[in-house]
């Protein structure tokens, strides 16, 4: 129940939050809380971090999401400061807003930041931590999360270092579903070598009803359109509402051995930015096959291109191949740093329409190796005004550059 002490909300863990705290204290190293909105996920994870920071003197912890400003407004204001007041009291800490840092009187630190822009990322990833909490991972690329992994390296006696995650569920093709629910390694899809290190728990708004407006579930969540209701009330992993590639079907995912051996033509698409991605396709008769993808985080264009070459990007079935790499035309000078780089056709709507038409004709296939493309394909969506939601779209852009530029240059095969 909510009780007010001064201006502070009093947090008493709900029953399901008690279970989540037990899970965190268990043996897993990676813990994901997923489920509907306002079910108490963020609150309990922040409470766990404050307790750990208070218990282990001079320890450092990180809370991050895509945008630093969202982390500061929603996580700090609504959850972290009240939790600090509850657990430590207002005299036991100092919040340095501009630095995105809370200093505790025992020498511990809690950092808050965003993985979505370079300056922020360099700042928060310049330290070592005992806990890294990825808030709303449905918005984060797997490359960004794994880049942060190396920073969980602080040694504090008695403290077991942990990765914490939360999200509203994404699509069942999302990397978090593969790892935490299907317990498959990413991207190999082999069973996890140590599944006991990965734990997850479903929390739904009904579990937190004592702390919500009485009408929140009945008036707001129950009234949502079906797919949104399934995600935000019931915590189910399903295709996004307004999914642009709704016509994509799981039987269009092919094992590498089921792909054609040779193709009429090849092409690739390249997107730039903090999340840098490349998607390679093959075309045979009227079919488009997404063959390989590669994405990295906070890497220079030059190093990324070297990595592509290292991975044998310009070969197929052991044979050398030659093709254009269609690059985001906004990439400027970076295009020259990409082998065979040339400007892509960036007609967004026409490109999407073309790909959707290919899916409808069942002339579109994706290799199961392409975990970046698959992680995004059912979450790539439009908002209520029909605008594309520009989150988690790095592989979608690269894929569209490859497919649409190639078909505009070559023979149109609809
Ligand atoms: N144990 C608790 N005691 C009091 N209020 C809580 C508690 N857990 C959650 N809340 C409140 O419930 C609301 C939703 O919680 P939040 O952790 O933000 O949910 P989620 O991250 O699942 O969307 C917030 O207003 C939060 O302050
Ligand atoms: Mg939350």
Coordinates of C-alpha atoms and ligand atoms in Angstrom, one line a residue:
X1 CA 0.0 0.0 0.0
X2 CA 1.1 3.6 -0.6
X3 CA 1.7 5.6 2.5
X4 CA 3.1 9.1 2.4
X5 CA 5.9 10.1 4.8
X6 CA 6.4 13.8 4.3
X7 CA 6.5 14.1 0.5
X8 CA 7.9 10.6 0.1
X9 CA 6.0 7.5 -1.0
X10 CA 6.6 4.6 1.3
X11 CA 7.5 1.4 -0.6
X12 CA 6.5 -1.8 1.0
X13 CA 7.3 -4.6 -1.5
X14 CA 4.2 -6.4 -2.8
X15 CA 4.1 -10.2 -2.6
X16 CA 5.3 -10.5 -6.2
X17 CA 8.0 -8.0 -5.6
X18 CA 9.1 -10.1 -2.6
X19 CA 9.4 -13.0 -5.0
X20 CA 11.4 -10.9 -7.4
X21 CA 13.8 -9.9 -4.5
X22 CA 14.3 -13.6 -3.7
X23 CA 15.1 -14.2 -7.4
X24 CA 17.7 -11.5 -7.3
X25 CA 19.3 -13.0 -4.2
X26 CA 19.3 -16.5 -5.9
X27 CA 22.2 -17.8 -8.0
X28 CA 21.4 -16.1 -11.4
X29 CA 23.7 -13.5 -12.8
X30 CA 21.2 -12.1 -15.4
X31 CA 17.7 -11.3 -14.1
X32 CA 14.9 -10.0 -16.3
X33 CA 11.5 -8.8 -14.9
X34 CA 9.0 -8.5 -17.7
X35 CA 5.3 -7.8 -17.9
X36 CA 2.6 -5.2 -18.3
X37 CA 3.0 -1.6 -17.5
X38 CA 3.0 -0.3 -14.0
X39 CA 3.4 -3.7 -12.5
X40 CA 6.2 -2.6 -10.1
X41 CA 9.2 -3.9 -12.1
X42 CA 11.3 -0.7 -12.0
X43 CA 10.5 0.0 -8.4
X44 CA 11.7 -3.4 -7.1
X45 CA 14.8 -3.4 -9.2
X46 CA 15.7 0.1 -8.0
X47 CA 15.0 -0.9 -4.5
X48 CA 17.4 -3.8 -4.9
X49 CA 20.1 -1.5 -6.3
X50 CA 19.7 1.0 -3.4
X51 CA 20.0 -1.9 -0.9
X52 CA 23.1 -3.3 -2.6
X53 CA 24.7 0.2 -2.7
X54 CA 24.0 0.7 0.9
X55 CA 25.2 -2.7 2.0
X56 CA 28.4 -2.7 0.0
X57 CA 30.5 0.4 0.9
X58 CA 32.2 2.1 -2.0
X59 CA 30.4 0.0 -4.6
X60 CA 29.2 1.5 -7.9
X61 CA 26.0 0.7 -9.8
X62 CA 24.5 1.8 -13.1
X63 CA 20.9 2.4 -14.2
X64 CA 20.7 2.9 -17.9
X65 CA 18.1 3.0 -20.7
X66 CA 18.0 4.4 -24.2
X67 CA 17.7 8.1 -23.4
X68 CA 19.4 9.7 -20.4
X69 CA 16.6 12.2 -20.1
X70 CA 14.0 9.5 -19.7
X71 CA 16.2 7.7 -17.2
X72 CA 16.4 10.9 -15.2
X73 CA 12.8 11.9 -15.4
X74 CA 11.1 8.5 -15.0
X75 CA 13.5 6.4 -13.1
X76 CA 15.2 9.0 -10.9
X77 CA 12.3 11.2 -10.1
X78 CA 9.6 8.6 -9.7
X79 CA 11.5 5.8 -8.2
X80 CA 15.2 6.2 -7.3
X81 CA 14.8 9.3 -5.0
X82 CA 11.8 7.9 -3.2
X83 CA 13.6 4.5 -2.7
X84 CA 16.7 6.3 -1.4
X85 CA 14.5 8.3 1.0
X86 CA 12.8 5.1 2.2
X87 CA 15.9 2.9 2.6
X88 CA 18.6 5.4 3.5
X89 CA 16.9 8.6 4.4
X90 CA 17.3 12.0 2.9
X91 CA 20.5 12.8 4.7
X92 CA 22.3 9.7 3.5
X93 CA 22.8 10.7 -0.1
X94 CA 23.3 13.5 -2.6
X95 CA 21.9 13.7 -6.1
X96 CA 24.1 15.5 -8.6
X97 CA 21.6 15.9 -11.4
X98 CA 23.9 17.3 -14.0
X99 CA 26.3 14.4 -13.6
X100 CA 23.5 11.8 -13.5
X101 CA 25.0 10.6 -10.2
X102 CA 23.8 9.8 -6.7
X103 CA 26.6 9.7 -4.0
X104 CA 25.8 7.8 -0.9
X105 CA 27.3 8.7 2.5
X106 CA 29.0 5.2 2.6
X107 CA 31.1 6.1 -0.5
X108 CA 28.9 4.1 -3.0
X109 CA 27.6 5.6 -6.2
X110 CA 24.6 5.1 -8.4
X111 CA 25.0 6.3 -12.0
X112 CA 22.1 7.1 -14.3
X113 CA 22.5 7.4 -18.0
X114 CA 21.5 6.6 -21.6
X115 CA 23.0 4.2 -24.1
X116 CA 21.4 6.1 -27.0
X117 CA 24.0 8.8 -27.6
X118 CA 27.7 8.7 -27.8
X119 CA 28.8 11.3 -25.2
X120 CA 26.5 9.7 -22.6
X121 CA 27.6 6.2 -23.5
X122 CA 31.3 7.1 -23.3
X123 CA 30.7 8.7 -19.9
X124 CA 28.8 5.9 -18.2
X125 CA 30.9 3.1 -19.8
X126 CA 34.1 4.7 -18.6
X127 CA 33.6 3.1 -15.1
X128 CA 33.3 -0.4 -13.7
X129 CA 30.2 -1.4 -11.8
X130 CA 28.8 -4.1 -9.4
X131 CA 25.3 -3.9 -10.9
X132 CA 24.2 -2.8 -14.3
X133 CA 20.4 -2.4 -14.7
X134 CA 19.1 -2.1 -18.3
X135 CA 15.7 -0.4 -18.0
X136 CA 13.2 -1.0 -20.9
X137 CA 15.4 -3.3 -22.9
X138 CA 12.8 -3.6 -25.7
X139 CA 14.4 -0.3 -26.9
X140 CA 18.0 -1.4 -26.7
X141 CA 20.0 -3.3 -29.2
X142 CA 21.8 -6.4 -28.2
X143 CA 25.1 -4.9 -29.3
X144 CA 24.6 -2.0 -26.9
X145 CA 23.8 -4.3 -24.0
X146 CA 26.7 -6.7 -24.7
X147 CA 29.1 -3.7 -25.0
X148 CA 28.1 -2.7 -21.5
X149 CA 28.8 -6.2 -20.3
X150 CA 32.5 -5.7 -20.0
X151 CA 31.9 -2.9 -17.5
X152 CA 30.5 -5.2 -14.8
X153 CA 34.0 -5.7 -13.4
X154 CA 34.2 -3.9 -10.1
X155 CA 35.4 -6.0 -7.3
X156 CA 33.8 -5.4 -3.9
X157 CA 34.3 -8.0 -1.2
X158 CA 31.1 -10.1 -0.7
X159 CA 29.2 -8.5 -3.5
X160 CA 28.1 -10.8 -6.4
X161 CA 27.9 -8.7 -9.5
X162 CA 24.6 -8.7 -11.3
X163 CA 22.9 -7.6 -14.6
X164 CA 19.3 -6.6 -14.1
X165 CA 16.8 -6.0 -16.9
X166 CA 13.2 -5.0 -17.3
X167 CA 10.8 -4.5 -20.2
X168 CA 7.3 -4.6 -21.5
X169 CA 7.4 -7.7 -23.6
X170 CA 8.4 -7.3 -27.3
X171 CA 7.9 -9.8 -30.1
X172 CA 8.8 -13.5 -29.6
X173 CA 11.6 -12.9 -32.1
X174 CA 13.3 -10.3 -29.8
X175 CA 16.7 -11.3 -28.4
X176 CA 15.4 -11.0 -24.8
X177 CA 12.8 -13.7 -25.5
X178 CA 15.3 -16.0 -27.1
X179 CA 17.7 -15.7 -24.2
X180 CA 15.5 -15.5 -21.1
X181 CA 12.4 -17.4 -22.2
X182 CA 13.6 -19.9 -24.7
X183 CA 17.0 -20.2 -23.0
X184 CA 18.8 -20.1 -26.3
X185 CA 22.2 -18.6 -26.8
X186 CA 22.2 -15.5 -29.0
X187 CA 22.8 -15.5 -32.0
X188 CA 23.7 -19.3 -32.3
X189 CA 20.2 -20.5 -31.0
X190 CA 22.0 -23.4 -29.3
X191 CA 20.7 -24.2 -25.8
X192 CA 22.4 -21.8 -23.2
X193 CA 25.6 -23.4 -21.8
X194 CA 24.6 -22.2 -18.3
X195 CA 20.9 -21.7 -18.2
X196 CA 20.9 -21.3 -14.5
X197 CA 22.6 -17.9 -14.8
X198 CA 19.5 -16.5 -16.6
X199 CA 16.3 -16.0 -14.6
X200 CA 13.2 -14.1 -15.5
X201 CA 9.8 -13.4 -13.9
X202 CA 6.5 -12.1 -15.1
X203 CA 4.9 -9.2 -13.1
X204 CA 1.6 -7.8 -14.2
X205 CA -0.4 -4.7 -13.2
X206 CA -2.9 -6.9 -11.3
X207 CA -0.1 -7.9 -9.0
X208 CA 0.4 -4.2 -8.1
X209 CA -3.2 -3.1 -7.9
X210 CA -2.8 -1.8 -4.3
X211 CA -0.4 0.8 -5.6
X212 CA -2.3 1.9 -8.7
X213 CA -5.3 4.1 -9.3
X214 CA -8.4 1.9 -8.8
X215 CA -9.5 2.5 -12.3
X216 CA -6.2 2.1 -14.1
X217 CA -6.7 -1.6 -15.0
X218 CA -10.4 -1.5 -15.8
X219 CA -10.5 1.9 -17.5
X220 CA -7.2 2.1 -19.3
X221 CA -5.7 -1.3 -19.8
X222 CA -8.9 -3.2 -20.4
X223 CA -9.9 -0.6 -23.0
X224 CA -6.7 -1.0 -25.1
X225 CA -6.8 -2.6 -28.6
X226 CA -6.3 -6.3 -28.4
X227 CA -2.5 -6.5 -29.1
X228 CA -1.6 -3.6 -26.8
X229 CA -3.8 -5.1 -24.1
X230 CA -2.0 -8.4 -24.4
X231 CA 1.4 -6.7 -24.0
X232 CA 0.6 -4.0 -21.5
X233 CA -2.0 -5.7 -19.3
X234 CA -1.1 -9.4 -19.6
X235 CA 2.6 -9.2 -20.3
X236 CA 2.6 -11.5 -23.4
X237 CA 5.4 -11.5 -26.1
X238 CA 3.5 -10.9 -29.3
X239 CA 3.9 -8.8 -32.5
X240 CA 3.6 -5.0 -31.9
X241 CA 0.3 -3.3 -32.6
X242 CA 0.8 -1.3 -35.8
X243 CA 3.7 -3.7 -36.8
X244 CA 4.9 -2.5 -40.3
X245 CA 6.0 -6.0 -41.2
X246 CA 2.9 -7.7 -39.8
X247 CA 2.9 -9.9 -42.9
X248 CA 6.2 -11.4 -41.9
X249 CA 5.6 -15.0 -40.9
X250 CA 7.8 -17.3 -38.8
X251 CA 7.8 -19.9 -41.6
X252 CA 9.8 -17.3 -43.7
X253 CA 12.7 -17.9 -41.3
X254 CA 15.0 -20.5 -43.0
X255 CA 17.8 -22.5 -41.4
X256 CA 21.1 -21.6 -43.2
X257 CA 21.2 -25.1 -44.8
X258 CA 17.8 -24.5 -46.3
X259 CA 18.9 -21.4 -48.2
X260 CA 19.6 -21.6 -52.0
X261 CA 23.2 -22.4 -52.9
X262 CA 23.6 -19.7 -55.5
X263 CA 21.9 -16.4 -56.2
X264 CA 21.4 -14.2 -59.3
X265 CA 22.6 -11.1 -57.4
X266 CA 23.8 -10.0 -54.0
X267 CA 23.6 -6.6 -52.3
X268 CA 24.0 -5.2 -48.8
X269 CA 22.7 -2.2 -46.9
X270 CA 24.6 -0.1 -44.4
X271 CA 23.3 2.1 -41.6
X272 CA 25.5 4.4 -39.6
X273 CA 25.4 5.8 -36.1
X274 CA 26.1 4.7 -32.5
X275 CA 24.3 1.4 -33.5
X276 CA 26.0 0.6 -36.8
X277 CA 24.5 -2.2 -38.9
X278 CA 24.9 -4.0 -42.2
X279 CA 22.5 -6.5 -43.8
X280 CA 23.4 -8.7 -46.8
X281 CA 20.8 -10.1 -49.2
X282 CA 20.7 -12.5 -52.1
X283 CA 18.2 -12.4 -54.9
X284 CA 17.2 -15.5 -56.8
X285 CA 14.4 -15.5 -59.4
X286 CA 11.7 -13.4 -57.6
X287 CA 12.8 -14.3 -54.1
X288 CA 14.7 -12.0 -51.7
X289 CA 16.8 -13.8 -49.1
X290 CA 18.2 -11.9 -46.1
X291 CA 21.5 -13.9 -45.6
X292 CA 23.6 -12.2 -43.0
X293 CA 23.5 -9.3 -40.6
X294 CA 26.1 -7.7 -38.4
X295 CA 25.7 -4.9 -35.9
X296 CA 28.0 -3.2 -33.5
X297 CA 27.8 -0.4 -30.9
X298 CA 30.0 2.6 -30.6
X299 CA 32.5 1.5 -33.3
X300 CA 34.1 3.6 -35.9
X301 CA 33.0 3.1 -39.5
X302 CA 36.5 2.0 -40.5
X303 CA 36.7 -0.7 -37.8
X304 CA 33.2 -1.9 -38.6
X305 CA 34.1 -2.3 -42.3
X306 CA 37.3 -4.2 -41.3
X307 CA 35.1 -6.5 -39.2
X308 CA 32.8 -7.1 -42.2
X309 CA 35.8 -8.1 -44.4
X310 CA 37.1 -10.3 -41.6
X311 CA 33.7 -12.1 -41.5
X312 CA 34.0 -12.8 -45.3
X313 CA 31.2 -10.5 -46.2
X314 CA 32.2 -10.7 -49.9
X315 CA 31.9 -14.4 -50.2
X316 CA 29.2 -17.0 -50.4
X317 CA 29.6 -20.8 -50.1
X318 CA 33.3 -20.3 -50.2
X319 CA 33.3 -18.3 -53.5
X320 CA 34.2 -14.6 -53.8
X321 CA 31.3 -12.4 -54.7
X322 CA 31.0 -8.7 -55.7
X323 CA 28.1 -6.5 -54.9
X324 CA 27.2 -2.9 -53.9
X325 CA 26.8 -1.9 -50.3
X326 CA 23.9 0.7 -50.3
X327 CA 24.6 3.2 -47.5
X328 CA 22.4 5.6 -45.6
X329 CA 22.7 8.7 -47.9
X330 CA 23.0 10.8 -44.8
X331 CA 26.3 9.0 -44.0
X332 CA 28.4 11.6 -45.9
X333 CA 32.1 10.8 -45.9
X334 CA 31.5 7.6 -44.0
X335 CA 30.2 6.0 -47.2
X336 CA 33.7 6.0 -48.6
X337 CA 35.0 4.0 -45.7
X338 CA 32.7 1.1 -46.6
X339 CA 34.0 -1.3 -49.2
X340 CA 31.8 -0.9 -52.4
X341 CA 29.8 1.7 -50.5
X342 CA 27.4 3.8 -52.5
X343 CA 24.4 5.9 -51.7
X344 CA 21.2 4.0 -51.0
X345 CA 17.7 4.9 -52.2
X346 CA 16.1 6.2 -49.1
X347 CA 12.4 6.4 -50.1
X348 CA 11.1 5.0 -46.8
X349 CA 7.4 4.4 -47.7
X350 CA 8.1 3.1 -51.2
X351 CA 10.8 0.8 -49.8
X352 CA 8.5 -0.5 -47.0
X353 CA 5.7 -1.1 -49.5
X354 CA 8.0 -3.1 -51.8
X355 CA 9.1 -5.3 -48.9
X356 CA 5.6 -5.8 -47.6
X357 CA 4.5 -6.8 -51.2
X358 CA 7.3 -9.3 -51.3
X359 CA 6.1 -10.8 -47.9
X360 CA 2.6 -11.0 -49.2
X361 CA 3.8 -12.9 -52.2
X362 CA 5.9 -15.1 -49.9
X363 CA 9.0 -14.1 -51.9
X364 CA 10.8 -12.9 -48.8
X365 CA 13.0 -15.1 -46.5
X366 CA 15.3 -14.5 -43.6
X367 CA 18.1 -16.8 -42.5
X368 CA 17.8 -17.8 -38.9
X369 CA 21.4 -16.5 -38.5
X370 CA 20.1 -12.9 -38.9
X371 CA 19.3 -12.3 -35.3
X372 CA 19.5 -8.5 -35.6
X373 CA 16.9 -8.4 -38.4
X374 CA 14.7 -10.9 -36.6
X375 CA 14.9 -9.0 -33.2
X376 CA 13.5 -5.9 -34.9
X377 CA 11.1 -7.2 -37.6
X378 CA 8.0 -7.6 -35.5
X379 CA 8.6 -4.6 -33.3
X380 CA 9.2 -2.1 -36.1
X381 CA 5.9 -0.2 -36.0
X382 CA 4.0 3.0 -36.5
X383 CA 2.4 5.1 -33.8
X384 CA -1.2 6.2 -33.7
X385 CA -0.5 9.0 -36.2
X386 CA 1.1 6.6 -38.7
X387 CA 4.6 7.8 -38.0
X388 CA 7.4 5.2 -37.8
X389 CA 8.6 4.8 -34.3
X390 CA 12.3 5.5 -34.6
X391 CA 13.5 3.1 -31.9
X392 CA 15.2 -0.2 -32.5
X393 CA 15.2 0.2 -36.3
X394 CA 18.9 -0.1 -37.1
X395 CA 18.7 -3.4 -38.9
X396 CA 15.3 -2.4 -40.5
X397 CA 16.9 0.6 -42.2
X398 CA 20.0 -1.4 -43.4
X399 CA 17.7 -4.1 -44.8
X400 CA 15.5 -1.7 -46.7
X401 CA 18.6 0.1 -48.2
X402 CA 19.8 -3.2 -49.5
X403 CA 16.5 -4.5 -50.9
X404 CA 15.0 -1.4 -52.3
X405 CA 18.2 0.2 -53.8
X406 CA 19.1 -3.1 -55.4
X407 CA 15.7 -3.5 -57.0
X408 CA 15.6 0.1 -58.2
X409 CA 18.9 -0.4 -59.9
X410 CA 18.4 -3.9 -61.2
X411 CA 15.3 -5.5 -62.7
X412 CA 12.1 -4.8 -60.8
X413 CA 10.8 -8.3 -59.9
X414 CA 7.3 -7.8 -58.5
Ligands
LIG1 N1 6.0 -1.6 -3.4 C1 5.4 -0.4 -3.8 N2 4.9 0.5 -2.9 C2 4.3 1.6 -3.3 N3 4.2 1.9 -4.6 C3 4.7 1.1 -5.5 C4 5.3 -0.1 -5.2 N4 5.7 -0.7 -6.3 C5 5.3 0.0 -7.3 N5 4.7 1.1 -6.9 C6 4.1 2.2 -7.7 O1 3.4 1.6 -8.8 C7 3.6 2.4 -10.0 C8 4.2 1.5 -11.1 O2 5.4 0.9 -10.7 P1 6.7 0.8 -11.6 O3 7.8 0.2 -10.9 O4 7.0 2.1 -12.3 O5 6.1 -0.2 -12.7 P2 6.7 -0.8 -14.1 O6 8.2 -0.5 -14.1 O7 6.4 -2.2 -14.0 O8 6.0 -0.1 -15.2 C9 4.5 3.5 -9.6 O9 3.7 4.6 -9.4 C10 5.2 3.1 -8.3 O10 5.6 4.1 -7.5
LIG2 MG1 9.3 0.6 -15.6

